[in-house]
mmCIF file of C-alpha atoms in Angstrom:
data_model
loop_
_atom_site.group_PDB
_atom_site.id
_atom_site.type_symbol
_atom_site.label_atom_id
_atom_site.label_comp_id
_atom_site.label_asym_id
_atom_site.label_seq_id
_atom_site.Cartn_x
_atom_site.Cartn_y
_atom_site.Cartn_z
ATOM 1 C CA MET A 8 52.574 -0.582 -93.252
ATOM 2 C CA ILE A 9 53.860 -1.855 -96.580
ATOM 3 C CA GLN A 10 57.648 -2.151 -96.717
ATOM 4 C CA VAL A 11 59.085 -1.324 -100.145
ATOM 5 C CA GLY A 12 61.970 -3.534 -101.237
ATOM 6 C CA THR A 13 61.169 -6.425 -98.925
ATOM 7 C CA LEU A 14 58.767 -9.346 -98.636
ATOM 8 C CA ASN A 15 55.307 -8.447 -97.338
ATOM 9 C CA ARG A 16 52.334 -10.610 -96.403
ATOM 10 C CA LEU A 17 49.354 -8.797 -97.909
ATOM 11 C CA THR A 18 45.632 -9.329 -98.342
ATOM 12 C CA VAL A 19 43.730 -9.266 -101.636
ATOM 13 C CA VAL A 20 41.235 -6.373 -101.447
ATOM 14 C CA GLY A 21 40.318 -6.092 -105.133
ATOM 15 C CA GLU A 22 40.396 -8.040 -108.392
ATOM 16 C CA PHE A 23 40.619 -6.584 -111.899
ATOM 17 C CA PRO A 24 41.272 -7.997 -115.389
ATOM 18 C CA PHE A 25 44.914 -6.886 -115.203
ATOM 19 C CA GLY A 26 45.602 -8.136 -111.692
ATOM 20 C CA PHE A 27 44.873 -7.972 -107.991
ATOM 21 C CA GLN A 28 45.017 -5.113 -105.538
ATOM 22 C CA LEU A 29 46.783 -5.936 -102.291
ATOM 23 C CA SER A 30 46.878 -4.156 -98.972
ATOM 24 C CA THR A 31 47.889 -4.717 -95.371
ATOM 25 C CA GLY A 32 44.220 -5.103 -94.484
ATOM 26 C CA SER A 33 40.716 -4.139 -95.506
ATOM 27 C CA ASP A 34 41.621 -0.436 -95.829
ATOM 28 C CA THR A 35 42.671 0.963 -99.189
ATOM 29 C CA GLU A 36 45.782 2.821 -98.044
ATOM 30 C CA GLY A 37 48.997 1.837 -99.739
ATOM 31 C CA LEU A 38 47.524 -0.358 -102.450
ATOM 32 C CA VAL A 39 49.885 -2.657 -104.352
ATOM 33 C CA THR A 40 49.153 -4.251 -107.726
ATOM 34 C CA LEU A 41 49.978 -7.887 -108.346
ATOM 35 C CA PRO A 42 49.789 -8.607 -112.111
ATOM 36 C CA THR A 43 47.604 -11.550 -113.101
ATOM 37 C CA ALA A 44 50.593 -13.357 -114.621
ATOM 38 C CA GLU A 45 52.290 -13.308 -111.197
ATOM 39 C CA ALA A 46 49.301 -14.569 -109.228
ATOM 40 C CA PRO A 47 48.625 -18.198 -108.250
ATOM 41 C CA ALA A 48 45.499 -19.739 -109.771
ATOM 42 C CA ASN A 49 43.500 -19.930 -106.532
ATOM 43 C CA LEU A 50 44.046 -16.312 -105.452
ATOM 44 C CA ALA A 51 40.802 -14.493 -104.565
ATOM 45 C CA ALA A 52 39.475 -11.601 -102.519
ATOM 46 C CA GLY A 53 40.338 -12.068 -98.852
ATOM 47 C CA SER A 54 43.306 -14.332 -99.580
ATOM 48 C CA THR A 55 46.695 -13.492 -98.100
ATOM 49 C CA ILE A 56 49.914 -13.877 -100.047
ATOM 50 C CA GLU A 57 53.601 -13.149 -99.519
ATOM 51 C CA VAL A 58 55.019 -10.870 -102.204
ATOM 52 C CA PHE A 59 58.027 -8.685 -102.893
ATOM 53 C CA VAL A 60 57.012 -5.022 -103.259
ATOM 54 C CA PHE A 61 58.835 -2.597 -105.535
ATOM 55 C CA PRO A 62 58.089 0.707 -107.334
ATOM 56 C CA ASP A 63 57.699 0.915 -111.115
ATOM 57 C CA GLU A 64 58.987 3.769 -113.300
ATOM 58 C CA THR A 65 56.061 6.003 -112.259
ATOM 59 C CA GLY A 66 56.453 5.334 -108.533
ATOM 60 C CA SER A 67 53.394 3.073 -108.307
ATOM 61 C CA LEU A 68 53.869 -0.010 -106.163
ATOM 62 C CA LEU A 69 53.926 -3.418 -107.837
ATOM 63 C CA ALA A 70 54.193 -6.871 -106.328
ATOM 64 C CA THR A 71 55.792 -10.091 -107.510
ATOM 65 C CA THR A 72 55.779 -13.607 -106.152
ATOM 66 C CA ARG A 73 59.402 -13.954 -107.258
ATOM 67 C CA ARG A 74 62.046 -13.625 -104.563
ATOM 68 C CA PRO A 75 65.099 -11.498 -105.326
ATOM 69 C CA VAL A 76 68.559 -12.621 -104.310
ATOM 70 C CA ILE A 77 68.786 -9.631 -101.962
ATOM 71 C CA GLU A 78 66.208 -7.274 -100.488
ATOM 72 C CA VAL A 79 66.638 -3.634 -99.513
ATOM 73 C CA GLY A 80 69.184 -3.436 -96.706
ATOM 74 C CA GLN A 81 70.834 -6.707 -97.681
ATOM 75 C CA THR A 82 74.158 -7.495 -99.341
ATOM 76 C CA GLY A 83 74.893 -10.393 -101.688
ATOM 77 C CA VAL A 84 76.748 -11.615 -104.742
ATOM 78 C CA LEU A 85 75.220 -10.622 -108.107
ATOM 79 C CA LYS A 86 76.308 -10.946 -111.727
ATOM 80 C CA ALA A 87 76.687 -7.898 -113.986
ATOM 81 C CA VAL A 88 74.531 -8.441 -117.089
ATOM 82 C CA ASN A 89 74.755 -5.013 -118.730
ATOM 83 C CA VAL A 90 77.153 -2.076 -118.484
ATOM 84 C CA THR A 91 76.325 1.463 -119.670
ATOM 85 C CA HIS A 92 77.830 4.929 -119.381
ATOM 86 C CA PHE A 93 75.557 5.755 -116.416
ATOM 87 C CA GLY A 94 75.728 2.493 -114.480
ATOM 88 C CA ALA A 95 75.659 -1.283 -114.505
ATOM 89 C CA PHE A 96 72.725 -3.677 -114.316
ATOM 90 C CA PHE A 97 72.808 -6.820 -112.188
ATOM 91 C CA ASP A 98 70.685 -9.961 -112.250
ATOM 92 C CA TRP A 99 68.956 -10.154 -108.854
ATOM 93 C CA GLY A 100 66.279 -12.672 -109.724
ATOM 94 C CA LEU A 101 63.507 -10.321 -110.900
ATOM 95 C CA GLU A 102 62.294 -9.489 -114.394
ATOM 96 C CA LYS A 103 63.981 -6.067 -114.325
ATOM 97 C CA ASP A 104 67.644 -6.004 -113.396
ATOM 98 C CA LEU A 105 69.033 -3.993 -110.483
ATOM 99 C CA LEU A 106 70.781 -0.759 -111.451
ATOM 100 C CA VAL A 107 74.050 0.196 -109.738
ATOM 101 C CA PRO A 108 74.611 3.840 -110.758
ATOM 102 C CA LEU A 109 78.118 4.969 -111.592
ATOM 103 C CA GLN A 110 78.379 7.081 -108.437
ATOM 104 C CA HIS A 111 77.673 4.033 -106.282
ATOM 105 C CA GLN A 112 80.342 1.828 -107.856
ATOM 106 C CA GLU A 113 83.550 1.115 -105.932
ATOM 107 C CA SER A 114 85.411 0.402 -109.168
ATOM 108 C CA THR A 115 84.684 -0.173 -112.847
ATOM 109 C CA VAL A 116 82.173 -2.982 -113.368
ATOM 110 C CA ASP A 117 83.049 -5.623 -115.963
ATOM 111 C CA LEU A 118 80.294 -7.391 -117.869
ATOM 112 C CA GLY A 119 79.712 -10.991 -116.801
ATOM 113 C CA MET A 120 81.640 -10.718 -113.530
ATOM 114 C CA ASN A 121 80.243 -11.289 -110.028
ATOM 115 C CA TYR A 122 80.265 -8.457 -107.485
ATOM 116 C CA VAL A 123 79.146 -7.936 -103.909
ATOM 117 C CA VAL A 124 76.159 -5.577 -104.118
ATOM 118 C CA HIS A 125 74.090 -3.801 -101.464
ATOM 119 C CA ALA A 126 70.460 -2.979 -102.259
ATOM 120 C CA PHE A 127 68.923 0.259 -100.978
ATOM 121 C CA PHE A 128 65.882 2.467 -101.521
ATOM 122 C CA ASP A 129 66.847 5.818 -103.010
ATOM 123 C CA ARG A 130 64.456 8.437 -101.641
ATOM 124 C CA LYS A 131 65.451 10.988 -104.292
ATOM 125 C CA THR A 132 64.414 8.832 -107.239
ATOM 126 C CA HIS A 133 61.996 6.554 -105.346
ATOM 127 C CA ARG A 134 63.741 3.542 -106.864
ATOM 128 C CA ILE A 135 65.475 0.464 -105.531
ATOM 129 C CA LEU A 136 69.127 0.724 -106.486
ATOM 130 C CA GLY A 137 72.315 -1.173 -105.802
ATOM 131 C CA ALA A 138 75.828 -0.213 -104.718
ATOM 132 C CA THR A 139 79.197 -1.912 -104.876
ATOM 133 C CA ARG A 140 80.616 0.920 -102.755
ATOM 134 C CA LEU A 141 79.508 -0.529 -99.441
ATOM 135 C CA HIS A 142 80.872 1.769 -96.753
ATOM 136 C CA PRO A 143 78.036 4.333 -96.916
ATOM 137 C CA PHE A 144 75.531 1.579 -96.119
ATOM 138 C CA LEU A 145 77.358 -0.552 -93.546
ATOM 139 C CA ASN A 146 78.549 0.217 -90.023
ATOM 140 C CA GLU A 147 82.327 0.411 -89.537
ATOM 141 C CA HIS A 148 82.034 0.450 -85.745
ATOM 142 C CA GLY A 149 81.161 -2.831 -84.060
ATOM 143 C CA GLU A 150 81.340 -2.105 -80.340
ATOM 144 C CA ASN A 151 78.584 -4.649 -79.684
ATOM 145 C CA PHE A 152 80.748 -7.501 -81.001
ATOM 146 C CA PHE A 153 83.336 -9.231 -78.807
ATOM 147 C CA ALA A 154 86.625 -11.048 -79.350
ATOM 148 C CA GLY A 155 86.115 -14.734 -80.080
ATOM 149 C CA GLN A 156 82.533 -14.290 -81.315
ATOM 150 C CA ALA A 157 81.637 -16.524 -84.250
ATOM 151 C CA VAL A 158 80.362 -14.514 -87.227
ATOM 152 C CA ASP A 159 79.284 -15.038 -90.835
ATOM 153 C CA CYS A 160 81.226 -12.899 -93.290
ATOM 154 C CA LEU A 161 81.129 -12.064 -96.988
ATOM 155 C CA VAL A 162 84.396 -11.071 -98.685
ATOM 156 C CA TYR A 163 83.916 -7.976 -100.839
ATOM 157 C CA ALA A 164 87.378 -6.561 -101.576
ATOM 158 C CA LYS A 165 91.090 -7.370 -101.462
ATOM 159 C CA THR A 166 93.568 -4.741 -100.235
ATOM 160 C CA GLU A 167 97.275 -4.521 -99.447
ATOM 161 C CA LEU A 168 96.502 -5.347 -95.801
ATOM 162 C CA GLY A 169 94.093 -8.189 -96.384
ATOM 163 C CA PHE A 170 90.437 -8.715 -97.237
ATOM 164 C CA LYS A 171 87.485 -6.444 -96.507
ATOM 165 C CA VAL A 172 84.447 -8.367 -95.324
ATOM 166 C CA VAL A 173 80.799 -7.751 -94.536
ATOM 167 C CA VAL A 174 80.187 -8.984 -90.985
ATOM 168 C CA GLU A 175 76.739 -10.427 -90.216
ATOM 169 C CA GLY A 176 75.299 -8.388 -93.094
ATOM 170 C CA THR A 177 75.508 -5.128 -91.134
ATOM 171 C CA HIS A 178 79.148 -4.207 -90.426
ATOM 172 C CA THR A 179 82.516 -4.092 -92.156
ATOM 173 C CA GLY A 180 85.673 -5.789 -90.939
ATOM 174 C CA LEU A 181 89.194 -6.597 -92.050
ATOM 175 C CA LEU A 182 90.743 -10.034 -92.410
ATOM 176 C CA PHE A 183 94.513 -9.521 -92.472
ATOM 177 C CA HIS A 184 96.599 -11.613 -94.862
ATOM 178 C CA SER A 185 98.361 -13.141 -91.837
ATOM 179 C CA ASP A 186 95.015 -14.454 -90.556
ATOM 180 C CA ALA A 187 93.913 -15.752 -93.963
ATOM 181 C CA PHE A 188 95.852 -19.017 -94.125
ATOM 182 C CA ILE A 189 93.561 -20.096 -96.964
ATOM 183 C CA PRO A 190 93.153 -16.857 -98.985
ATOM 184 C CA PRO A 191 89.461 -16.325 -99.809
ATOM 185 C CA ARG A 192 88.115 -14.870 -103.020
ATOM 186 C CA VAL A 193 85.906 -11.835 -103.401
ATOM 187 C CA GLY A 194 82.335 -13.080 -103.101
ATOM 188 C CA ASP A 195 83.196 -15.971 -100.765
ATOM 189 C CA ALA A 196 80.962 -16.515 -97.754
ATOM 190 C CA ILE A 197 83.153 -17.562 -94.831
ATOM 191 C CA ASN A 198 82.723 -18.661 -91.230
ATOM 192 C CA ALA A 199 84.984 -16.530 -89.072
ATOM 193 C CA VAL A 200 85.489 -15.090 -85.598
ATOM 194 C CA ILE A 201 86.074 -11.612 -84.233
ATOM 195 C CA LYS A 202 89.813 -11.467 -83.572
ATOM 196 C CA SER A 203 89.601 -8.100 -81.853
ATOM 197 C CA VAL A 204 87.504 -4.961 -81.543
ATOM 198 C CA ARG A 205 89.830 -1.986 -81.862
ATOM 199 C CA GLU A 206 89.615 1.098 -79.678
ATOM 200 C CA ASP A 207 87.890 2.938 -82.525
ATOM 201 C CA GLY A 208 85.334 0.111 -82.801
ATOM 202 C CA LYS A 209 86.605 -1.321 -86.073
ATOM 203 C CA LEU A 210 86.601 -5.110 -86.379
ATOM 204 C CA ASP A 211 89.554 -7.376 -87.078
ATOM 205 C CA ILE A 212 88.511 -10.810 -88.326
ATOM 206 C CA ALA A 213 90.176 -14.228 -88.206
ATOM 207 C CA LEU A 214 89.273 -17.528 -89.832
ATOM 208 C CA GLN A 215 89.641 -19.439 -86.573
ATOM 209 C CA ARG A 216 89.873 -18.903 -82.862
ATOM 210 C CA THR A 217 93.449 -18.715 -81.603
ATOM 211 C CA ASP A 218 92.707 -18.614 -77.870
ATOM 212 C CA LYS A 219 92.585 -21.617 -75.501
ATOM 213 C CA HIS A 220 88.910 -22.255 -76.233
ATOM 214 C CA GLY A 221 89.648 -22.462 -79.941
ATOM 215 C CA ARG A 222 92.511 -24.898 -79.364
ATOM 216 C CA ASP A 223 90.408 -27.055 -77.046
ATOM 217 C CA THR A 224 87.565 -27.132 -79.578
ATOM 218 C CA LEU A 225 89.949 -28.263 -82.330
ATOM 219 C CA SER A 226 91.431 -30.967 -80.098
ATOM 220 C CA ASP A 227 87.952 -32.291 -79.354
ATOM 221 C CA ALA A 228 87.139 -32.280 -83.080
ATOM 222 C CA ILE A 229 90.298 -34.286 -83.868
ATOM 223 C CA LEU A 230 89.460 -36.887 -81.221
ATOM 224 C CA GLU A 231 85.861 -37.153 -82.437
ATOM 225 C CA ASP A 232 87.127 -37.614 -85.999
ATOM 226 C CA LEU A 233 89.468 -40.384 -84.860
ATOM 227 C CA ASP A 234 86.680 -42.143 -82.957
ATOM 228 C CA ALA A 235 84.459 -41.946 -86.044
ATOM 229 C CA HIS A 236 87.158 -43.631 -88.167
ATOM 230 C CA GLY A 237 88.155 -46.498 -85.888
ATOM 231 C CA GLY A 238 90.845 -44.529 -84.066
ATOM 232 C CA LEU A 239 92.981 -43.950 -87.172
ATOM 233 C CA SER A 240 93.549 -40.940 -89.441
ATOM 234 C CA THR A 241 95.990 -40.415 -92.300
ATOM 235 C CA LEU A 242 95.710 -36.640 -91.867
ATOM 236 C CA THR A 243 99.046 -35.991 -90.168
ATOM 237 C CA ASP A 244 101.143 -32.919 -89.441
ATOM 238 C CA LYS A 245 102.768 -33.537 -92.840
ATOM 239 C CA SER A 246 99.490 -33.358 -94.787
ATOM 240 C CA PRO A 247 98.873 -30.498 -97.259
ATOM 241 C CA PRO A 248 97.220 -27.378 -95.761
ATOM 242 C CA ASP A 249 94.207 -27.592 -98.076
ATOM 243 C CA GLU A 250 93.417 -31.144 -96.919
ATOM 244 C CA ILE A 251 93.583 -30.047 -93.284
ATOM 245 C CA TYR A 252 91.379 -27.044 -93.963
ATOM 246 C CA ALA A 253 88.858 -29.147 -95.904
ATOM 247 C CA ARG A 254 88.279 -31.352 -92.862
ATOM 248 C CA PHE A 255 88.713 -29.020 -89.882
ATOM 249 C CA LYS A 256 88.554 -25.471 -91.348
ATOM 250 C CA VAL A 257 91.832 -24.512 -89.638
ATOM 251 C CA SER A 258 95.376 -23.738 -90.697
ATOM 252 C CA LYS A 259 98.126 -26.336 -90.788
ATOM 253 C CA ALA A 260 99.922 -24.512 -87.961
ATOM 254 C CA ALA A 261 96.838 -24.692 -85.717
ATOM 255 C CA TYR A 262 96.373 -28.375 -86.565
ATOM 256 C CA LYS A 263 99.991 -29.185 -85.722
ATOM 257 C CA LYS A 264 99.675 -27.391 -82.364
ATOM 258 C CA ALA A 265 96.531 -29.342 -81.522
ATOM 259 C CA LEU A 266 98.228 -32.639 -82.454
ATOM 260 C CA GLY A 267 101.196 -31.684 -80.276
ATOM 261 C CA ASN A 268 98.933 -31.006 -77.296
ATOM 262 C CA LEU A 269 97.077 -34.296 -77.763
ATOM 263 C CA TYR A 270 100.402 -36.137 -78.038
ATOM 264 C CA LYS A 271 101.650 -34.571 -74.799
ATOM 265 C CA GLN A 272 98.414 -35.635 -73.125
ATOM 266 C CA ARG A 273 99.054 -39.172 -74.462
ATOM 267 C CA LYS A 274 95.716 -39.213 -76.234
ATOM 268 C CA ILE A 275 97.258 -39.946 -79.646
ATOM 269 C CA VAL A 276 100.406 -41.428 -81.151
ATOM 270 C CA ILE A 277 101.912 -39.998 -84.319
ATOM 271 C CA ASP A 278 104.003 -41.558 -87.075
ATOM 272 C CA LYS A 279 104.840 -40.531 -90.634
ATOM 273 C CA GLN A 280 101.757 -42.142 -92.195
ATOM 274 C CA ALA A 281 99.003 -41.712 -89.604
ATOM 275 C CA ILE A 282 97.843 -40.615 -86.198
ATOM 276 C CA ARG A 283 96.190 -43.116 -83.869
ATOM 277 C CA ARG A 284 93.924 -42.763 -80.868
ATOM 278 C CA THR A 285 95.361 -44.316 -77.725
ATOM 279 C CA GLU A 286 93.178 -46.519 -75.597
ATOM 280 C CA GLN A 287 93.055 -43.748 -72.993
ATOM 281 C CA LYS A 288 89.836 -41.798 -73.425
ATOM 282 C CA ASP A 289 88.131 -38.986 -71.532
#
């Protein structure tokens, strides 16, 4: 079955002056037209090709060999290239821009700005549309996640409490300001962990693990970094937070705790200019 709004591998079942007819097989159900200008030179009857399928203004299915930034059901960062009284258009990598109707906008869209957009197939209009109001399309309840689980997140809004994020492309979560030691920007893709799953199933997110496993992992990373640099590092507990985050993706507080634990274990020595690996090794 042909999936509208996603990539499909289809077979050429017909050739015409204006293009090729594609299908899932030799049958003629669900034919898709690939314009000649979009087709590779060696395409012929019986060939298979991967294409993105979308409806035109009449509802007929067209195919393109171009790949959009996001497919139906996906969320990503797009740039607003036109704003009208009924909606905003976003560049998503295809010839025709993606429309985000006014009723699907979280807030006013400004021309030239980047926004986090979700693509969906609107059954009423039989069109692929976008939305910057994400909650209707994403799951707020993540009972299948667990505390400490590593997740990929996309920041889509800033609030008084913190930052709203898309978790693994399917769920929403909240990164509190207190857990955002390096404040992200809307549109940033971040590596994070599940801090907790609330009783109502909503997800709290953190930029690093704060349990014993997280601390042990950071300690191991510090020792490996020292070994890779001859047992010496100028990244001390006095270093700027952004330098610490750039190397270890953790807060300065977490780094200082890990250094303190390694010092107590006599695995490192610390002075004002550097930390050094002791000769004692695991």
